[in-house]
CSV table of C-alpha atoms and ligand atoms in Angstrom, one decimal:
chain,number,residue,atom,x,y,z
A,1,MET,CA,23.7,-42.6,32.0
A,2,ASP,CA,24.6,-39.4,34.0
A,3,TYR,CA,23.7,-36.2,32.3
A,4,LYS,CA,26.4,-33.0,32.3
A,5,ASN,CA,25.1,-31.1,29.6
A,6,ILE,CA,21.3,-31.5,29.0
A,7,LEU,CA,18.5,-31.7,31.9
A,8,PHE,CA,16.0,-34.5,31.3
A,9,THR,CA,12.9,-34.4,33.2
A,10,VAL,CA,9.1,-36.5,32.4
A,11,ASP,CA,6.0,-35.1,33.7
A,12,GLU,CA,2.3,-36.1,32.8
A,13,GLY,CA,4.1,-38.3,29.9
A,14,VAL,CA,5.8,-35.6,28.3
A,15,ALA,CA,9.6,-35.7,28.5
A,16,THR,CA,12.2,-32.7,28.1
A,17,VAL,CA,15.2,-32.4,27.1
A,18,THR,CA,17.0,-29.0,28.0
A,19,PHE,CA,20.1,-28.4,26.4
A,20,ASN,CA,22.3,-26.7,28.9
A,21,ARG,CA,25.3,-25.3,28.4
A,22,PRO,CA,24.3,-21.7,29.0
A,23,LYS,CA,28.1,-20.2,29.0
A,24,ALA,CA,28.4,-21.6,25.3
A,25,LEU,CA,24.8,-20.8,24.1
A,26,ASN,CA,24.3,-24.4,24.4
A,27,ALA,CA,26.5,-25.3,21.6
A,28,MET,CA,26.2,-28.9,20.6
A,29,ASN,CA,29.6,-30.8,21.5
A,30,SER,CA,30.1,-34.7,20.7
A,31,GLU,CA,29.2,-35.4,25.0
A,32,THR,CA,26.2,-33.6,24.5
A,33,MET,CA,25.2,-35.0,21.3
A,34,SER,CA,25.8,-38.6,23.0
A,35,GLU,CA,23.9,-37.3,26.2
A,36,LEU,CA,20.8,-36.4,23.5
A,37,ALA,CA,21.4,-39.8,21.8
A,38,ASP,CA,20.9,-41.8,25.1
A,39,ALA,CA,17.8,-39.4,26.3
A,40,VAL,CA,16.2,-40.2,23.0
A,41,GLY,CA,17.1,-43.9,23.4
A,42,VAL,CA,15.0,-43.8,26.9
A,43,CYS,CA,12.2,-41.9,25.0
A,44,ASN,CA,11.9,-44.6,22.9
A,45,SER,CA,11.8,-47.6,25.2
A,46,ASP,CA,10.0,-46.2,27.8
A,47,ASP,CA,6.3,-46.8,27.8
A,48,ALA,CA,4.9,-44.5,29.7
A,49,ILE,CA,6.5,-41.7,27.9
A,50,LYS,CA,4.3,-40.4,24.8
A,51,ALA,CA,6.1,-37.1,23.9
A,52,LEU,CA,9.3,-35.4,23.9
A,53,ILE,CA,10.0,-31.5,24.1
A,54,LEU,CA,13.3,-30.2,23.2
A,55,THR,CA,14.4,-26.8,24.2
A,56,GLY,CA,17.3,-24.6,25.3
A,57,SER,CA,18.0,-23.4,29.2
A,58,GLY,CA,18.3,-19.8,29.5
A,59,GLU,CA,16.5,-16.9,27.0
A,60,ARG,CA,19.4,-16.8,24.7
A,61,ALA,CA,19.7,-20.2,23.0
A,62,PHE,CA,18.3,-23.2,22.0
A,63,VAL,CA,21.3,-24.7,20.3
A,64,ALA,CA,23.9,-22.1,18.8
A,65,GLY,CA,25.4,-24.7,16.7
A,66,ALA,CA,27.6,-27.2,16.7
A,67,ASP,CA,30.5,-26.6,18.9
A,68,ILE,CA,33.1,-24.8,17.4
A,69,VAL,CA,35.6,-24.8,19.9
A,70,GLU,CA,35.4,-28.5,19.7
A,71,MET,CA,35.2,-29.2,16.0
A,72,GLN,CA,38.2,-26.7,15.0
A,73,ASN,CA,40.8,-29.4,15.7
A,74,LEU,CA,39.1,-32.1,14.7
A,75,ARG,CA,40.5,-34.8,12.0
A,76,PRO,CA,38.2,-36.0,9.2
A,77,GLN,CA,38.1,-39.4,10.9
A,78,GLN,CA,36.8,-37.6,14.3
A,79,ILE,CA,34.8,-35.5,12.2
A,80,VAL,CA,33.3,-38.1,10.7
A,81,SER,CA,32.2,-39.7,14.0
A,82,PHE,CA,31.0,-36.5,15.2
A,83,MET,CA,28.6,-36.4,11.8
A,84,GLU,CA,27.5,-39.9,11.8
A,85,LEU,CA,26.5,-39.5,15.7
A,86,GLY,CA,24.7,-36.5,14.7
A,87,HIS,CA,22.9,-38.1,11.8
A,88,GLN,CA,21.9,-41.3,13.9
A,89,THR,CA,20.9,-39.0,16.7
A,90,LEU,CA,18.3,-36.6,14.8
A,91,ARG,CA,17.1,-39.4,12.5
A,92,SER,CA,16.4,-41.4,15.5
A,93,ILE,CA,14.3,-38.1,17.0
A,94,GLU,CA,12.5,-37.8,13.7
A,95,THR,CA,11.4,-41.6,13.3
A,96,MET,CA,10.6,-41.8,16.7
A,97,PRO,CA,7.2,-43.3,17.1
A,98,LYS,CA,5.9,-40.6,19.5
A,99,PRO,CA,5.5,-37.0,18.8
A,100,VAL,CA,8.8,-34.5,19.5
A,101,ILE,CA,8.5,-30.7,19.6
A,102,ALA,CA,11.2,-28.1,19.3
A,103,ALA,CA,10.8,-25.4,21.9
A,104,VAL,CA,13.4,-23.0,20.4
A,105,ASN,CA,13.7,-20.3,22.9
A,106,GLY,CA,16.5,-18.3,21.4
A,107,TYR,CA,19.2,-19.0,18.9
A,108,ALA,CA,18.9,-21.6,16.8
A,109,LEU,CA,22.1,-21.7,14.2
A,110,GLY,CA,23.6,-24.1,12.1
A,111,GLY,CA,23.1,-27.6,14.1
A,112,GLY,CA,20.7,-25.8,16.3
A,113,THR,CA,18.4,-25.2,13.3
A,114,GLU,CA,19.0,-28.9,12.2
A,115,ILE,CA,18.0,-30.3,15.5
A,116,SER,CA,14.9,-28.6,15.4
A,117,LEU,CA,14.2,-29.7,11.8
A,118,ALA,CA,14.4,-33.0,13.1
A,119,CYS,CA,11.7,-32.9,15.1
A,120,ASP,CA,8.3,-33.1,14.4
A,121,ILE,CA,6.6,-29.5,15.1
A,122,ARG,CA,8.5,-26.0,16.0
A,123,PHE,CA,7.3,-23.6,18.0
A,124,ALA,CA,9.3,-20.4,18.7
A,125,SER,CA,9.1,-17.7,21.2
A,126,GLU,CA,9.2,-14.4,19.5
A,127,LYS,CA,13.2,-13.8,20.4
A,128,ALA,CA,14.2,-17.2,18.2
A,129,ILE,CA,16.9,-16.9,15.5
A,130,PHE,CA,17.0,-19.4,13.0
A,131,GLY,CA,19.8,-19.5,10.8
A,132,GLN,CA,22.6,-21.5,9.0
A,133,PRO,CA,25.6,-20.0,9.0
A,134,GLU,CA,28.0,-22.5,8.3
A,135,ILE,CA,29.0,-21.2,4.7
A,136,LEU,CA,30.6,-18.2,6.9
A,137,LEU,CA,33.0,-21.0,8.4
A,138,GLY,CA,34.1,-22.1,5.0
A,139,ILE,CA,31.7,-25.3,5.5
A,140,ILE,CA,28.2,-26.7,4.6
A,141,PRO,CA,25.3,-27.7,7.1
A,142,GLY,CA,26.6,-31.3,8.2
A,143,TRP,CA,24.0,-32.4,10.0
A,144,GLY,CA,20.7,-32.5,7.7
A,145,GLY,CA,20.7,-29.1,6.7
A,146,THR,CA,20.9,-29.0,3.2
A,147,GLN,CA,17.9,-31.8,2.8
A,148,ARG,CA,15.6,-31.3,5.6
A,149,LEU,CA,15.3,-27.5,5.0
A,150,ALA,CA,14.7,-27.8,1.8
A,151,ARG,CA,12.1,-30.3,2.0
A,152,ILE,CA,10.2,-27.9,5.0
A,153,ILE,CA,10.8,-25.0,3.3
A,154,GLY,CA,11.6,-25.7,-0.3
A,155,PHE,CA,14.4,-25.4,-2.8
A,156,GLY,CA,14.4,-21.7,-3.2
A,157,ARG,CA,14.2,-20.5,0.6
A,158,ALA,CA,16.5,-23.2,1.8
A,159,LYS,CA,18.9,-22.1,-0.6
A,160,GLU,CA,19.0,-18.2,0.0
A,161,MET,CA,19.5,-19.4,3.8
A,162,ILE,CA,22.3,-21.8,3.2
A,163,LEU,CA,24.3,-19.6,0.8
A,164,SER,CA,24.2,-16.3,2.4
A,165,GLY,CA,24.1,-17.7,6.3
A,166,GLU,CA,22.0,-14.6,6.7
A,167,GLN,CA,19.6,-15.4,10.3
A,168,ILE,CA,16.4,-14.9,10.5
A,169,ASN,CA,14.0,-14.1,13.5
A,170,ALA,CA,11.0,-15.7,14.6
A,171,GLN,CA,8.5,-14.0,12.4
A,172,ARG,CA,9.8,-14.4,9.2
A,173,ALA,CA,10.6,-18.3,10.1
A,174,TYR,CA,6.8,-18.2,10.8
A,175,GLU,CA,6.2,-17.0,7.4
A,176,ILE,CA,8.0,-19.2,5.4
A,177,GLY,CA,6.9,-22.1,7.3
A,178,LEU,CA,9.6,-23.1,9.0
A,179,VAL,CA,7.9,-22.9,12.3
A,180,ASN,CA,4.4,-24.0,13.3
A,181,ARG,CA,3.6,-21.2,16.2
A,182,VAL,CA,4.9,-18.4,17.4
A,183,PHE,CA,4.5,-17.2,20.9
A,184,ALA,CA,5.8,-14.5,24.0
A,185,PRO,CA,8.9,-15.9,25.6
A,186,GLU,CA,7.0,-16.4,28.7
A,187,GLN,CA,4.2,-18.3,26.8
A,188,LEU,CA,6.9,-21.0,24.5
A,189,ILE,CA,7.3,-23.7,27.2
A,190,PRO,CA,3.7,-23.6,28.7
A,191,GLU,CA,2.1,-23.6,25.3
A,192,ALA,CA,4.7,-26.5,23.9
A,193,GLN,CA,3.7,-28.4,27.4
A,194,LYS,CA,-0.2,-28.0,26.3
A,195,PHE,CA,0.4,-29.1,22.9
A,196,ALA,CA,2.7,-32.1,24.1
A,197,ARG,CA,0.0,-33.7,26.2
A,198,LYS,CA,-2.5,-33.1,24.0
A,199,LEU,CA,-0.5,-35.5,21.2
A,200,ALA,CA,0.2,-37.6,24.5
A,201,GLY,CA,-3.2,-38.6,24.9
A,202,MET,CA,-3.8,-39.4,21.0
A,203,PRO,CA,-3.8,-42.7,20.2
A,204,GLY,CA,-0.5,-43.9,20.7
A,205,PHE,CA,-0.7,-46.8,17.3
A,206,ALA,CA,-1.9,-43.9,15.3
A,207,ILE,CA,0.6,-41.3,16.2
A,208,LYS,CA,3.1,-44.0,15.6
A,209,MET,CA,1.5,-45.0,11.6
A,210,ALA,CA,1.1,-41.2,10.8
A,211,LYS,CA,4.5,-40.4,11.4
A,212,HIS,CA,5.6,-43.1,9.5
A,213,SER,CA,3.5,-43.1,6.8
A,214,ILE,CA,4.9,-39.4,6.2
A,215,ASN,CA,8.4,-40.3,7.0
A,216,PHE,CA,8.8,-43.3,5.0
A,217,GLY,CA,6.3,-42.2,2.3
A,218,TYR,CA,8.2,-38.9,1.3
A,219,ASP,CA,10.7,-40.3,-1.0
A,220,LEU,CA,8.6,-43.0,-2.6
A,221,ALA,CA,6.8,-42.6,-6.0
A,222,LEU,CA,3.2,-41.6,-5.1
A,223,ASP,CA,1.7,-44.7,-5.8
A,224,ASN,CA,3.8,-46.6,-3.6
A,225,ALA,CA,3.6,-43.7,-1.1
A,226,CYS,CA,-0.3,-44.1,-0.9
A,227,ARG,CA,-0.1,-47.8,-0.9
A,228,LEU,CA,2.0,-47.0,2.6
A,229,GLU,CA,-0.7,-45.1,3.9
A,230,VAL,CA,-3.3,-47.9,3.2
A,231,GLU,CA,-1.1,-50.2,5.0
A,232,CYS,CA,-0.3,-48.0,8.0
A,233,CYS,CA,-4.0,-47.2,8.2
A,234,ALA,CA,-5.3,-50.9,7.8
A,235,GLN,CA,-3.0,-51.6,10.9
A,236,CYS,CA,-4.9,-49.0,12.9
A,237,PHE,CA,-8.0,-51.1,12.3
A,238,SER,CA,-6.3,-53.8,15.0
A,239,THR,CA,-6.1,-51.7,17.9
A,240,ASP,CA,-8.5,-51.0,21.0
A,241,ASP,CA,-8.2,-47.3,20.1
A,242,GLN,CA,-9.6,-47.5,17.0
A,243,LYS,CA,-12.7,-49.1,18.2
A,244,GLU,CA,-13.1,-46.7,21.0
A,245,GLY,CA,-12.5,-43.7,18.8
A,246,MET,CA,-15.5,-44.8,16.5
A,247,LYS,CA,-17.6,-46.4,19.3
A,248,ALA,CA,-17.2,-43.0,21.3
A,249,PHE,CA,-18.0,-40.9,18.3
A,250,LEU,CA,-21.2,-42.8,17.8
A,251,GLU,CA,-22.2,-42.7,21.2
A,252,LYS,CA,-21.1,-38.7,21.3
A,253,ARG,CA,-19.0,-38.9,23.7
A,254,LYS,CA,-15.5,-38.3,24.4
A,255,PRO,CA,-13.1,-41.4,23.5
A,256,ALA,CA,-11.0,-42.7,26.6
A,257,PHE,CA,-8.1,-44.1,24.5
A,258,THR,CA,-5.6,-46.9,26.1
A,259,GLY,CA,-2.7,-46.6,23.9
A,260,ARG,CA,-3.8,-50.4,23.1
B,1,LIG,N1,30.3,-23.0,19.5
B,1,LIG,C1,31.1,-22.7,20.4
B,1,LIG,N2,30.8,-21.7,21.3
B,1,LIG,C2,29.5,-20.9,20.9
B,1,LIG,C3,29.2,-21.2,19.9
B,1,LIG,C4,29.6,-22.1,18.9
B,1,LIG,N3,28.4,-22.6,17.9
B,1,LIG,N4,28.2,-20.1,20.0
B,1,LIG,C5,28.2,-18.9,21.0
B,1,LIG,N5,29.5,-19.7,21.5
B,1,LIG,C6,30.4,-19.0,22.7
B,1,LIG,C7,30.7,-17.8,22.5
B,1,LIG,O1,32.3,-18.5,22.0
B,1,LIG,C8,31.1,-17.1,23.6
B,1,LIG,O2,31.9,-17.7,24.3
B,1,LIG,P1,32.9,-17.0,25.2
B,1,LIG,O3,33.7,-16.0,24.5
B,1,LIG,O4,32.0,-16.3,26.5
B,1,LIG,O5,33.5,-17.6,25.8
B,1,LIG,C9,29.6,-17.2,24.1
B,1,LIG,O6,29.1,-18.5,23.5
B,1,LIG,C10,28.6,-16.1,24.0
B,1,LIG,O7,28.5,-15.7,22.4
B,1,LIG,P2,29.1,-14.3,22.3
B,1,LIG,O8,29.9,-13.7,22.8
B,1,LIG,O9,29.5,-14.7,20.7
B,1,LIG,O10,27.3,-14.0,21.8
B,1,LIG,P3,27.2,-12.8,21.1
B,1,LIG,O11,25.6,-12.2,21.8
B,1,LIG,O12,28.0,-11.7,20.8
B,1,LIG,O13,26.4,-13.4,19.4
B,1,LIG,C11,25.9,-15.6,18.2
B,1,LIG,C12,25.8,-14.7,20.0
B,1,LIG,C13,25.0,-16.7,18.6
B,1,LIG,C14,25.4,-14.8,17.4
B,1,LIG,C15,27.1,-15.7,18.2
B,1,LIG,O14,27.9,-16.5,19.3
B,1,LIG,C16,27.5,-16.8,17.1
B,1,LIG,O15,27.5,-16.1,15.6
B,1,LIG,N6,27.8,-18.0,17.5
B,1,LIG,C17,28.1,-19.0,16.2
B,1,LIG,C18,27.0,-19.4,15.6
B,1,LIG,C19,27.3,-20.4,14.5
B,1,LIG,O16,28.2,-19.9,13.5
B,1,LIG,N7,26.9,-21.4,14.5
B,1,LIG,C20,27.0,-22.6,13.3
B,1,LIG,C21,28.2,-23.7,13.9
B,1,LIG,S1,28.4,-24.6,12.8
B,1,LIG,C22,29.0,-31.5,10.5
B,1,LIG,C23,28.2,-31.4,11.5
B,1,LIG,C24,27.3,-30.5,12.0
B,1,LIG,C25,27.9,-29.0,11.6
B,1,LIG,C26,29.2,-29.4,10.4
B,1,LIG,C27,29.6,-30.3,10.6
B,1,LIG,N8,29.6,-32.5,10.3
B,1,LIG,C28,30.3,-33.3,11.5
B,1,LIG,C29,30.6,-33.1,9.3
B,1,LIG,C30,27.3,-28.1,12.0
B,1,LIG,C31,28.2,-27.1,12.2
B,1,LIG,C32,27.6,-25.8,12.7
B,1,LIG,O17,26.5,-25.8,13.7
């Protein structure tokens, strides 16, 4: 697929999707969402890609939300397909067997915050601004914000953000656990790349099982969730990387993981 609204690059096993509609502060329209879905599919199926970074072009915005220009005139049937495409894409990011980092470089509002919530890890520039302002438009979050935000920062804080529509800065987002780390703007991408390369060098099957156990164990009763963890962990014992990791430890050397 030719991309018009995103940039897609791969370097040293790390793919980067850059939302690239700076004039509209990278607002997410259906075409951009289709391109994101396609790029996520490529990352899923290409064994040479070990990790993914999502970021926005320019210094102002990660994604300033779903595109209000497009959305305002959609009919219910069309909004349903836009909503479903968004949900499917975000879920495929969340459940991708490879780590995904959101490098939030500016405004992440509405759908922008929601895209970051589907990522495994959120790094933010000191200039990042988060918020769920949908209530101010007479709607509510439509790409999982009411669900994932509460899971990540808790019911009380999620309700505070969603019911008020207030925006918060990177420092506040860090304090409430919405972002993992905050960096000076010029350090954001280098630090995200460094961390992505680190994760890309981890035993890939163990990364996949860790994500699987966390993602699919969350909604289970604890006994079942722990059982799922046992199955996921046991499967790691079928890999060369498990043998290598333990052998290297005992031989007091760095492991040479092969991803098998
Ligand atoms: N959509 C379209 N254009 C946008 C935009 C957006 N979300 N955000 C900004 N822009 C455009 C502005 O219209 C402006 O365009 P021009 O006037 O230059 O043509 C340009 O980007 C620069 O923005 P501003 O002039 O407004 O810049 P400021 O620095 O003054 O303000 C701002 C920056 C980020 C505070 C402001 O632009 C803003 O408040 N933007 C809107 C933020 C927002 O409300 N985002 C949430 C959108 S609602 C669903 C699925 C998902 C969703 C809902 C339903 N289902 C399918 C049911 C998700 C909904 C949302 O995300």
